[in-house]
CSV table of C-alpha atoms and ligand atoms in Angstrom, one decimal:
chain,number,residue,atom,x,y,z
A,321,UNK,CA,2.9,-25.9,-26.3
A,322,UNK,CA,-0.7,-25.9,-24.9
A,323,UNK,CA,-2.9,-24.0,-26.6
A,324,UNK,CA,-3.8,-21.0,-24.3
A,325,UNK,CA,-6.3,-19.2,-26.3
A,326,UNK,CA,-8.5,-22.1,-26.9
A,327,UNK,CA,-8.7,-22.6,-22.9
A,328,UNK,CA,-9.6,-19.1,-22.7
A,329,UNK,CA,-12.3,-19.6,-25.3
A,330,UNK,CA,-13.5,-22.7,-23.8
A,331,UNK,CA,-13.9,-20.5,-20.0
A,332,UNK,CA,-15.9,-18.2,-22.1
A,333,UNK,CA,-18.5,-21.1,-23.7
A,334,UNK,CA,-19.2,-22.2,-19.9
A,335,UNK,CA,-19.9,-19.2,-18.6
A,336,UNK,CA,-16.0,-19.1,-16.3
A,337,UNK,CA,-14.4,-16.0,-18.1
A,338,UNK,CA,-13.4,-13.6,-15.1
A,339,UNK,CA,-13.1,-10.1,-16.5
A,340,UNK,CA,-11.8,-6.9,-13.8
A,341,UNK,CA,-13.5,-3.3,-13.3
A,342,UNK,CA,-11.7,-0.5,-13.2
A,343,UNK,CA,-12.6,1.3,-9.7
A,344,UNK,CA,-12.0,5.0,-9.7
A,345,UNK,CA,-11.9,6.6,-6.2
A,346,UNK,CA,-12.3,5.1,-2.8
A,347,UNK,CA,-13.9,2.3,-1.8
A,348,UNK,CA,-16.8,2.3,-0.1
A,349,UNK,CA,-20.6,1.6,-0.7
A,350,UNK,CA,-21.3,4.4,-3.2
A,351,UNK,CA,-18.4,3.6,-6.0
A,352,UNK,CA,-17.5,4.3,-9.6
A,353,UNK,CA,-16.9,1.0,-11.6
A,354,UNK,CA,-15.9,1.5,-14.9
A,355,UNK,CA,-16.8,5.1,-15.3
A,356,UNK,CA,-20.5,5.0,-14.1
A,357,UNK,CA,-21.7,5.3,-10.3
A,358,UNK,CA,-22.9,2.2,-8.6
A,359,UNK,CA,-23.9,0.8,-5.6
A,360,UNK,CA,-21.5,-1.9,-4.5
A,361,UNK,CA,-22.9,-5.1,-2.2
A,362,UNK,CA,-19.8,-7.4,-2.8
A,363,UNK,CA,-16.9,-5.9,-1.0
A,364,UNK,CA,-15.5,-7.4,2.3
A,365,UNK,CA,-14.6,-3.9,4.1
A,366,UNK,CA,-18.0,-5.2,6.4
A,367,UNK,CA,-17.4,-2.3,9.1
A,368,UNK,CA,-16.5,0.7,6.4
A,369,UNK,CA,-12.8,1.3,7.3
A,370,UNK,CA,-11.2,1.2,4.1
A,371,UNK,CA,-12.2,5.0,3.3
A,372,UNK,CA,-11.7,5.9,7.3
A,373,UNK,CA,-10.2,9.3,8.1
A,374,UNK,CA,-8.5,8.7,11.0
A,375,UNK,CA,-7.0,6.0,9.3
A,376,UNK,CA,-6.3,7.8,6.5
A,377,UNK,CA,-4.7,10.5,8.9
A,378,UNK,CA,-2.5,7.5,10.9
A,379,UNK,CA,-1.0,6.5,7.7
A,380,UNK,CA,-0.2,10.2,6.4
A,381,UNK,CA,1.2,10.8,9.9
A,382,UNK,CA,3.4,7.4,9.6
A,383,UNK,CA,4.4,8.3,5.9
A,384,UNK,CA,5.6,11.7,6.9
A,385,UNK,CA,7.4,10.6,10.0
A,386,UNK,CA,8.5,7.6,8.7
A,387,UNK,CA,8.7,7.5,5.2
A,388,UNK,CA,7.4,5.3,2.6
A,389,UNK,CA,9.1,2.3,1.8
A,390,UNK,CA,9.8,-1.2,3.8
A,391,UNK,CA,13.5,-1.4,2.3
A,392,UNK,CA,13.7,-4.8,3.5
A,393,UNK,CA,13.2,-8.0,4.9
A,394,UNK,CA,12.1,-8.4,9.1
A,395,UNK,CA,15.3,-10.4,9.8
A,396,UNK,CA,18.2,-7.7,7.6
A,397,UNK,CA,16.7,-3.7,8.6
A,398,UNK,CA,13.4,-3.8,8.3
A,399,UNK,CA,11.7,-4.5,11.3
A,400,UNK,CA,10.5,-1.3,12.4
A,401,UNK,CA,9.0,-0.2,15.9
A,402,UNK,CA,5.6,0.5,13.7
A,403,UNK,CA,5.5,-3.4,12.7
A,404,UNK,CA,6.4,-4.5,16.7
A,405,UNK,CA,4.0,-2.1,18.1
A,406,UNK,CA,1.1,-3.6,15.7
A,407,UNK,CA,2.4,-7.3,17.0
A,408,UNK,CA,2.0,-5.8,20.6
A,409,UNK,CA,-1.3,-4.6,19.9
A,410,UNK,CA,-2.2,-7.9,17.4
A,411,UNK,CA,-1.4,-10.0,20.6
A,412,UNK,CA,-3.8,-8.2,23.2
A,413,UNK,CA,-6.6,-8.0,20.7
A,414,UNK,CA,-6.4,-11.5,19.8
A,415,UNK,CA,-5.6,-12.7,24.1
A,416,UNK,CA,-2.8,-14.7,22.8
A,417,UNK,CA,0.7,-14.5,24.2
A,418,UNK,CA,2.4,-13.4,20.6
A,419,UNK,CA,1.7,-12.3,17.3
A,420,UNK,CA,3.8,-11.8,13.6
A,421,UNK,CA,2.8,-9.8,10.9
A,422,UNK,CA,2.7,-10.7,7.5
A,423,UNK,CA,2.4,-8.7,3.9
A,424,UNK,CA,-0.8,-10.6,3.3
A,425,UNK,CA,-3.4,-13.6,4.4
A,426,UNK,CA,-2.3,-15.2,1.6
A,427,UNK,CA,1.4,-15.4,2.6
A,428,UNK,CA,0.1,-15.6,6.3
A,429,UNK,CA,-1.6,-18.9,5.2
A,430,UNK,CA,1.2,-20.2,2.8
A,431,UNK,CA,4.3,-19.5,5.7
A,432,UNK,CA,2.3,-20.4,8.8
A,433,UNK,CA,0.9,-24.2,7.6
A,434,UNK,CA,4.4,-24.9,5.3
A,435,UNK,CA,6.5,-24.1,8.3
A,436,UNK,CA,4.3,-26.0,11.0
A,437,UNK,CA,3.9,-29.4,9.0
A,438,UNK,CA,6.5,-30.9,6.5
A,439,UNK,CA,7.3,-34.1,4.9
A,440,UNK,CA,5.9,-36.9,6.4
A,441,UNK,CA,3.2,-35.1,8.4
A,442,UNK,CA,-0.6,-35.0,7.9
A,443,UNK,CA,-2.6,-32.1,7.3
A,444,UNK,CA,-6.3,-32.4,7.8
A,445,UNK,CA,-8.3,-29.8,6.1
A,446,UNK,CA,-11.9,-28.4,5.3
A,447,UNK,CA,-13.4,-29.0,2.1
A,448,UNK,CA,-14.4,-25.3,1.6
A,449,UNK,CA,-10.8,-23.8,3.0
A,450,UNK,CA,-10.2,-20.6,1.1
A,451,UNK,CA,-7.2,-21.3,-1.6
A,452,UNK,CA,-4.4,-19.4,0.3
A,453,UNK,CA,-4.7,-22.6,2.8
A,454,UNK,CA,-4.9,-25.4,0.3
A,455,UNK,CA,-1.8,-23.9,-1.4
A,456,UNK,CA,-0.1,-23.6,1.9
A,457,UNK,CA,-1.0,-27.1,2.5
A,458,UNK,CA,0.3,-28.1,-0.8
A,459,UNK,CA,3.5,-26.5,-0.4
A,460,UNK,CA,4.2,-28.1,3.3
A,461,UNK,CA,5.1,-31.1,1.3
A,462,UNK,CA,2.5,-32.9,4.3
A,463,UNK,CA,0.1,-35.7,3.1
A,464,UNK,CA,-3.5,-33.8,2.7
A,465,UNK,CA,-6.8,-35.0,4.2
A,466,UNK,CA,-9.5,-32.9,2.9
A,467,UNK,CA,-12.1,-34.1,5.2
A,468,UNK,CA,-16.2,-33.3,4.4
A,469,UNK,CA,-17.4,-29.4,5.0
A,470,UNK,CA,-17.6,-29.2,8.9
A,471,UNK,CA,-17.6,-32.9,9.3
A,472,UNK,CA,-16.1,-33.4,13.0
A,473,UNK,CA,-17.3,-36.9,12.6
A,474,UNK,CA,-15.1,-37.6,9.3
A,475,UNK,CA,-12.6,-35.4,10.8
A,476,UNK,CA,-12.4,-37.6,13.9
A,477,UNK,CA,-12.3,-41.0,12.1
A,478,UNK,CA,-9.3,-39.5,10.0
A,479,UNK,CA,-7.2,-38.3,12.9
A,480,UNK,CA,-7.8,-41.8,14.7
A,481,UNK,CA,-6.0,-43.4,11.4
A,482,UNK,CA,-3.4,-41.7,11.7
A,483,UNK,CA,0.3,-41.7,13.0
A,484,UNK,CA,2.4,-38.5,13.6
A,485,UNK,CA,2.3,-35.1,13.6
A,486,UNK,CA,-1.0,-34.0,12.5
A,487,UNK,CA,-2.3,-30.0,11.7
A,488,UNK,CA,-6.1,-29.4,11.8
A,489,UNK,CA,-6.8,-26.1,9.2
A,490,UNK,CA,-9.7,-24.4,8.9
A,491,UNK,CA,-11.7,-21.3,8.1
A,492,UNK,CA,-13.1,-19.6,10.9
A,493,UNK,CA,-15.6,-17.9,9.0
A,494,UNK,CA,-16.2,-19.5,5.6
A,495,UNK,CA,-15.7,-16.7,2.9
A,496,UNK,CA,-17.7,-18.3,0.0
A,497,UNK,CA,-20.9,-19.6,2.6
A,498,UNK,CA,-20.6,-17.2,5.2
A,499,UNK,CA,-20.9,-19.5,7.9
A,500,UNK,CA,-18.8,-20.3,11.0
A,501,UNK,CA,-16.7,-23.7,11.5
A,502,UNK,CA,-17.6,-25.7,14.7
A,503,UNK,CA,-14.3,-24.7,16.8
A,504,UNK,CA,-15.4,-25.5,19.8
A,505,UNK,CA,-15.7,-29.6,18.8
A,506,UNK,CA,-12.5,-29.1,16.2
A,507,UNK,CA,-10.9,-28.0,19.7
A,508,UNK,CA,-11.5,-30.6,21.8
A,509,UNK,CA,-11.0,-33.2,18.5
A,510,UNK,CA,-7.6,-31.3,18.1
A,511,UNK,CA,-6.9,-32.2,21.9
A,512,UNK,CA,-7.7,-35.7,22.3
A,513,UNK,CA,-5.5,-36.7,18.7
A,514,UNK,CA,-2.5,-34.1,20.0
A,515,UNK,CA,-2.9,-32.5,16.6
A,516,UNK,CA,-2.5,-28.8,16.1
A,517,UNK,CA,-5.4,-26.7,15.0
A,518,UNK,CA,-5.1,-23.5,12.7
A,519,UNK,CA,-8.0,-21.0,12.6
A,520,UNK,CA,-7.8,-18.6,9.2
A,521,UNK,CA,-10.4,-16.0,10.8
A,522,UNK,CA,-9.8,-13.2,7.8
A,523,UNK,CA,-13.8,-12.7,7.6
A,524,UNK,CA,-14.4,-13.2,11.5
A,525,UNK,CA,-11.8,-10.9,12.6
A,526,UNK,CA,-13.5,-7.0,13.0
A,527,UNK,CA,-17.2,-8.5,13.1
A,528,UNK,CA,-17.7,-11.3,15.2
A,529,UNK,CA,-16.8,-11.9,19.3
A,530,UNK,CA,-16.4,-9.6,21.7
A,531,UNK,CA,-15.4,-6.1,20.1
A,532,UNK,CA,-14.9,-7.6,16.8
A,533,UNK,CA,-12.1,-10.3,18.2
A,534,UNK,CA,-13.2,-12.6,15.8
A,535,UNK,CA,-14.5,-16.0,16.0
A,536,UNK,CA,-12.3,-18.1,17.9
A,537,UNK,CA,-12.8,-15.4,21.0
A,538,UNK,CA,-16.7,-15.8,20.0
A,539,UNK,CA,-16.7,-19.1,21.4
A,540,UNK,CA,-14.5,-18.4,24.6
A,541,UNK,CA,-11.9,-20.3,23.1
A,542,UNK,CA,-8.4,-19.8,24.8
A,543,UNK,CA,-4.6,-20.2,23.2
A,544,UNK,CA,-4.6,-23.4,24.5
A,545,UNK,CA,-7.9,-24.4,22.8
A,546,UNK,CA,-6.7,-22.8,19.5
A,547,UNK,CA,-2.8,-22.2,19.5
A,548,UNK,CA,-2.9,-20.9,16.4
A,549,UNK,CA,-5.1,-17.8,14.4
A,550,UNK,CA,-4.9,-16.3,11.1
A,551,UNK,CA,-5.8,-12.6,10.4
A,552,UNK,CA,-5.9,-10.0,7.8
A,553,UNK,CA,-6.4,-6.4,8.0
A,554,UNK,CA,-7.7,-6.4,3.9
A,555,UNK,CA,-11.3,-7.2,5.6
A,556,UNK,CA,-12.9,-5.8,8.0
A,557,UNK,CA,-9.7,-3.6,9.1
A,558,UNK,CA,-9.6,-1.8,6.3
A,559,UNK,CA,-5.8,-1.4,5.5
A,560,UNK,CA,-3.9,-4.3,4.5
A,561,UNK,CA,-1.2,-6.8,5.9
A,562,UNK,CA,-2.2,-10.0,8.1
A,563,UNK,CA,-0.9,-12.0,10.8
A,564,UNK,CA,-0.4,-14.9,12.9
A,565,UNK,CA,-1.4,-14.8,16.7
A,566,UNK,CA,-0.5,-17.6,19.1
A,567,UNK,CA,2.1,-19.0,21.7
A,568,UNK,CA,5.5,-16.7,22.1
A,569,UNK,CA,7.2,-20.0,21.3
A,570,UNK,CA,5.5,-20.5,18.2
A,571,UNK,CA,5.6,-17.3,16.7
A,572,UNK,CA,9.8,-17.5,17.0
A,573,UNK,CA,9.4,-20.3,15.9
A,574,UNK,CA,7.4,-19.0,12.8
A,575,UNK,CA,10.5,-16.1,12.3
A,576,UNK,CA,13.4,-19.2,12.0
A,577,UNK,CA,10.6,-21.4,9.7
A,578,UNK,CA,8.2,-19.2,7.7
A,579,UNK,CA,9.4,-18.4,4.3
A,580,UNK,CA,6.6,-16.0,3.2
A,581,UNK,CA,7.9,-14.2,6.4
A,582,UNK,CA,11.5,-14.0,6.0
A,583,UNK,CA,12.2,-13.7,2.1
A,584,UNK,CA,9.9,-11.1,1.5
A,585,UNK,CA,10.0,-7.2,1.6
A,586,UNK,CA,8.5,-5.7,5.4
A,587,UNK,CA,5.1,-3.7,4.3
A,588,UNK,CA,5.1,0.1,4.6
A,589,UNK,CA,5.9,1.1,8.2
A,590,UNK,CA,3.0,3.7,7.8
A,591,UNK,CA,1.0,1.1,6.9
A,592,UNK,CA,1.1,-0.8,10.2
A,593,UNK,CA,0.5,2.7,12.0
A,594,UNK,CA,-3.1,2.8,10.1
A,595,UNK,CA,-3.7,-1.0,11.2
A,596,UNK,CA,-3.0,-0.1,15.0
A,597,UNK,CA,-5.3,3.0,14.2
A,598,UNK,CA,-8.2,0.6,12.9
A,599,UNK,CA,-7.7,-1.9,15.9
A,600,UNK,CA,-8.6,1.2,18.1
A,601,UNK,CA,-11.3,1.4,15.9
A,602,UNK,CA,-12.6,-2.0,15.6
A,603,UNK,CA,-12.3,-2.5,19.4
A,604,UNK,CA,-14.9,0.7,20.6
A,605,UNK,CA,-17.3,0.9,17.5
A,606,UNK,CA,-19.9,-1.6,18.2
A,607,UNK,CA,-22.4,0.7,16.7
A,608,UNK,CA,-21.0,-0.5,13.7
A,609,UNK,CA,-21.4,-4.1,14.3
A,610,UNK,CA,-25.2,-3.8,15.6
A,611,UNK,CA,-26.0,-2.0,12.6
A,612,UNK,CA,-24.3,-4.6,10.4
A,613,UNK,CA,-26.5,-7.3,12.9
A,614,UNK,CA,-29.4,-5.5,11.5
A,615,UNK,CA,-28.6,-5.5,7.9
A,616,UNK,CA,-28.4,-9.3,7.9
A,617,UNK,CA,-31.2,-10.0,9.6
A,618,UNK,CA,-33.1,-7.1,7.3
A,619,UNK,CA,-31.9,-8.6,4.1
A,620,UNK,CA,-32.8,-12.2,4.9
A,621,UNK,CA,-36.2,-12.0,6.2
A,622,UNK,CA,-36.7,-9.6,3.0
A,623,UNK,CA,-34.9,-12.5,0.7
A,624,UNK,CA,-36.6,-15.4,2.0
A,625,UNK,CA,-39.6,-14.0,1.8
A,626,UNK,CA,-38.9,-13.3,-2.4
A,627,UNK,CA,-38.2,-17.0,-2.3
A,628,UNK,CA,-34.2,-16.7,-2.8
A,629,UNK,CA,-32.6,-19.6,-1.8
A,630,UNK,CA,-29.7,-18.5,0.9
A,631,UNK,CA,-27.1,-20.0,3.0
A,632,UNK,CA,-27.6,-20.6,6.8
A,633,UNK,CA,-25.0,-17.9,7.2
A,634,UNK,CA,-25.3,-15.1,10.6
A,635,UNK,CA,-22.1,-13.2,9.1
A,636,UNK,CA,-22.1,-10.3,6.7
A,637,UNK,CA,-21.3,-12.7,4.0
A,638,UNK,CA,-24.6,-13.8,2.4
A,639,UNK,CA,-24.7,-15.8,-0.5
A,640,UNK,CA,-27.7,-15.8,-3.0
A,641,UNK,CA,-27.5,-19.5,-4.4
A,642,UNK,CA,-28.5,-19.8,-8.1
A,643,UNK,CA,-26.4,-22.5,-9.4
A,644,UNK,CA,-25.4,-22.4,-13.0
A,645,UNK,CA,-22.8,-20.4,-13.9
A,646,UNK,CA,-24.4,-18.5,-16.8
A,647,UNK,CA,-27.8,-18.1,-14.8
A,648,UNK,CA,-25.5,-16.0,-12.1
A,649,UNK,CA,-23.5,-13.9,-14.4
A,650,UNK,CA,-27.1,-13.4,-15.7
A,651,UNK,CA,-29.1,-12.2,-12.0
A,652,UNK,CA,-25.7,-10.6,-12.0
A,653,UNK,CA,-26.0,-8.2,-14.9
A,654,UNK,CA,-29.7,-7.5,-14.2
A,655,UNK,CA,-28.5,-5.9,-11.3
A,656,UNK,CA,-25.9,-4.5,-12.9
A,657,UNK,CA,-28.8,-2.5,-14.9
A,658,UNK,CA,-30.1,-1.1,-12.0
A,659,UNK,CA,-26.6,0.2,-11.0
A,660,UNK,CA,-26.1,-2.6,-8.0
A,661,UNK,CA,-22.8,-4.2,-8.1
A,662,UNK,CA,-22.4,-7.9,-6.8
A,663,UNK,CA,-20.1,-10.4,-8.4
A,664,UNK,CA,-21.3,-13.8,-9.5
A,665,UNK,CA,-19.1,-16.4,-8.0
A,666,UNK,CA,-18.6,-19.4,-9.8
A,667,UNK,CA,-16.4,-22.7,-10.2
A,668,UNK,CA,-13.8,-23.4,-9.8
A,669,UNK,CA,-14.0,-20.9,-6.2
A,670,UNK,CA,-17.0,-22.9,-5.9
A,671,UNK,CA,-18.5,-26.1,-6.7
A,672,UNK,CA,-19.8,-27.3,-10.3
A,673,UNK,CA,-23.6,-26.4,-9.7
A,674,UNK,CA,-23.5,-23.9,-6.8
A,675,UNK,CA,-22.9,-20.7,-8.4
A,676,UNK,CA,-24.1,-17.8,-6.4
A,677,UNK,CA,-24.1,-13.8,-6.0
A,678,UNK,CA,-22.0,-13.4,-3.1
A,679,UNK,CA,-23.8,-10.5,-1.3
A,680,UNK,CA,-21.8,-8.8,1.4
A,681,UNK,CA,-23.2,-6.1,4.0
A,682,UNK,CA,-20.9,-3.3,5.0
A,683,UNK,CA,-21.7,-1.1,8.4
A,684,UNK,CA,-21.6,1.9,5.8
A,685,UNK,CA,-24.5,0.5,4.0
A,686,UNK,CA,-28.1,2.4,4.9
A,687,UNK,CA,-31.3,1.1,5.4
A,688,UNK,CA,-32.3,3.0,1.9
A,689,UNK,CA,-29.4,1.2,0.4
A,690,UNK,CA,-30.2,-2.1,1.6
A,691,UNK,CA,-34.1,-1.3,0.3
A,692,UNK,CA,-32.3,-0.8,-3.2
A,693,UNK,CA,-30.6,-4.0,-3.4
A,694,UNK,CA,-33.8,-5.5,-2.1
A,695,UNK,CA,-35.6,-3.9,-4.8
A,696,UNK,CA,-33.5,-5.1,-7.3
A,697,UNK,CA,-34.2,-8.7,-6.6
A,698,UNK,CA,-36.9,-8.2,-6.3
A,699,UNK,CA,-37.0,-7.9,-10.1
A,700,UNK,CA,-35.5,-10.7,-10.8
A,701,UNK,CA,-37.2,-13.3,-8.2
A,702,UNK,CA,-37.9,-16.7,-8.6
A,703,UNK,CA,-41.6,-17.4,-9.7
A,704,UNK,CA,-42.8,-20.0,-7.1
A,705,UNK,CA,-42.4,-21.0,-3.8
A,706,UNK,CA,-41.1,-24.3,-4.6
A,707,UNK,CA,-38.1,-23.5,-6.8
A,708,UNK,CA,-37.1,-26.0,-9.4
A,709,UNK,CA,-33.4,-25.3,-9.2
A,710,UNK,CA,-31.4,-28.1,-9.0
A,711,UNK,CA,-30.2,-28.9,-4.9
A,712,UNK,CA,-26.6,-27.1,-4.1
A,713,UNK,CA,-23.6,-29.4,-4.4
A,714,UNK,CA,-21.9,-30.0,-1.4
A,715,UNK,CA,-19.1,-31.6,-3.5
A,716,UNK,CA,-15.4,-30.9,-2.5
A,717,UNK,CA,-13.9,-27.7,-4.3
A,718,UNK,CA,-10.8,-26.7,-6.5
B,536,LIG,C1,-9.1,-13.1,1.8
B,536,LIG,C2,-8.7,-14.4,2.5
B,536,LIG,C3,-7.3,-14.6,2.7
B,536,LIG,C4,-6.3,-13.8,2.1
B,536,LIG,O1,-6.0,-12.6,2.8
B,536,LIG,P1,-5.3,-11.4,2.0
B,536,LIG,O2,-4.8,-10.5,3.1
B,536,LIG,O3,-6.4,-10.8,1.2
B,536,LIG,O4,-4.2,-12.0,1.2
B,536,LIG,C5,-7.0,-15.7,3.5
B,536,LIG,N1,-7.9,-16.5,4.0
B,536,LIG,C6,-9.2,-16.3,3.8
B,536,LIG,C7,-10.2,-17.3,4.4
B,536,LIG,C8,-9.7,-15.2,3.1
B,536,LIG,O5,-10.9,-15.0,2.8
């Protein structure tokens, strides 16, 4: 048998041992974490939702009209009218023609790409794709090209060798860098090789585009440009569930294909009620989303001046490179000390080499919070103005 405990061990010597805190109370920016009051800079509720009263009050309305449980799958009993009204909703805020919900991105991303390519087709996709898609990609059975972060140039020269149905897979947002894929060129690629693009927008959704419609809308890009987009309401929603938005075709398509779909329990109908609630939401507050503007552009000019090396990154995500995986954990718990809570993210969710605190800005966050965090780097900040830290990898990951 292998020997478990000595891999464990061996995570610890490097630096790789991933330990949980215990949360007490409701997330937001002010949280307890293991008992003592911090303030948090790592969670990805960017616009505030998750602690929201009116959706608190949409679910407790749902749970008392409806009950609590999903008692099963979509396609036996449990499609309720709460699920098709969020799809109705889903559709209109994304301005495609349909849209499915799903329990969670990560089944969103596993379903949608193992029921659109199969055995014998070709998935092309980005180097830096979050894991839900490279395990969706794994499980189509499709031959993978993992083409070069961005690359549209290496993307092109793949999908000119090749034969077949081919799916194009993507982040729209990148969650580990923050910044946005080139959809616009991955598009018009798409088009001219008559292979299907996939947008995963989980960290666009809510903050980017017109009233928050995410990234693929941010660049005017229709259902014909991008057939097919990949949500969840985790993020910046604030509730939880995801969802697919594309052509009508597809999307029944997607309810005779998509296993992660079919064979699995229909989430709380309550809970879709509080996701329509935070669409409502999302859609009017754009106070929310110039304050968050603010915040990034705030903490960046503040960063760069302290000589912190960031990523070119416009999105609430705002990685703070350091590199080594020790060095992280190690800005991380001086931090930590000063009761400011952001995680150290390290192989294998990113490269060997390009560790990083993974600082993310929530609408909730005040100008004297953001001052704090500042503050606290400002502690720790690199000496000189020509850092000696090794270049970040830009090797492929996981
Ligand atoms: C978080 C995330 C997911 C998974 O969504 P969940 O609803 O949390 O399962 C999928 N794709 C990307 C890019 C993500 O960042």
């Amino acid at each position: 048998m292998r020997d478990f405990a000595q891999e464990i061990e061996d995570r610890k010597a490097a630096g790789l041992y991933r330990t949980r805190r215990h949360v007490s109370g409701p997330q937001q920016p002010q949280l307890i974490a293991d008992g003592e009051p911090m303030l948090g800079f790592c969670s990805n509720d960017y616009l505030g939702l998750a602690n929201h009263p009116s959706l608190i009050a949409a679910a407790e309305h749902g749970l008392s009209r409806n009950g609590l449980g999903g008692a099963s799958s979509h396609l036996i009993c449990g499609h309720h009218e709460a699920h098709h009204q969020l799809e109705q909703k889903l559709a209109r805020f994304t301005g495609r023609s349909g849209a499915l919900f799903f329990s969670t991105g990560y089944m969103a991303n596993m379903g949608v790409i193992s029921a659109l390519a199969g055995k014998g087709d070709t998935v092309f996709s980005d180097a830096l794709n979050h894991a839900s898609i490279i395990d969706g990609c794994k499980l189509s059975r499709a031959t993978i090209k993992t083409y070069p972060h961005a690359d549209t140039d290496a993307l092109e020269q793949l999908l000119a060798g090749t034969d077949g149905h081919k799916l194009v897979v993507t982040d729209g947002v990148f969650s580990m860098d923050g910044d946005i894929a080139p959809l616009r060129e991955l598009a018009q690629l798409c088009h001219r090789h008559d292979a299907l693009l996939v947008v995963d927008d989980a960290h666009g959704f809510g903050c980017l585009g017109p009233q928050g419609r995410g990234s693929v809308l941010a660049q005017g890009l229709t259902e014909a440009e991008v057939p097919v987009v990949i949500g969840t309401f985790g993020k910046a929603f604030g509730t939880s569930g995801a969802f697919v938005a594309g052509p009508a075709l597809l999307m029944d398509y997607l309810v005779q294909k998509a296993r992660t779909y079919i064979y699995t329990t229909a989430m709380p109908p309550a809970l879709a009620l509080a996701s329509c609630a935070s669409i409502d939401l999302v859609e009017r507050d754009d106070a929310r989303r110039a304050h968050l503007a603010h915040l990034v552009t705030k903490f960046r000019t503040a960063m760069t001046a302290l000589n912190y090396q960031l990523m070119p990154s416009e999105t609430p995500i705002q990685p703070v490179m350091v590199g080594d995986a020790r060095a992280a954990l190690k800005l991380s718990a001086d931090l930590e000390k000063q009761g400011l809570l952001v995680t150290a993210i390290r192989p294998p969710t990113v490269p060997q080499g390009a560790s990083r605190l993974r600082v993310t800005l929530s609408a909730t966050h005040t100008d004297a919070d953001l001052d704090r965090l500042i503050a606290g780097f400002a502690a720790s900040a690199p000496q000189t103005t020509h850092p000696t830290r090794p270049a970040v990898a830009t090797a492929t990951i996981r």
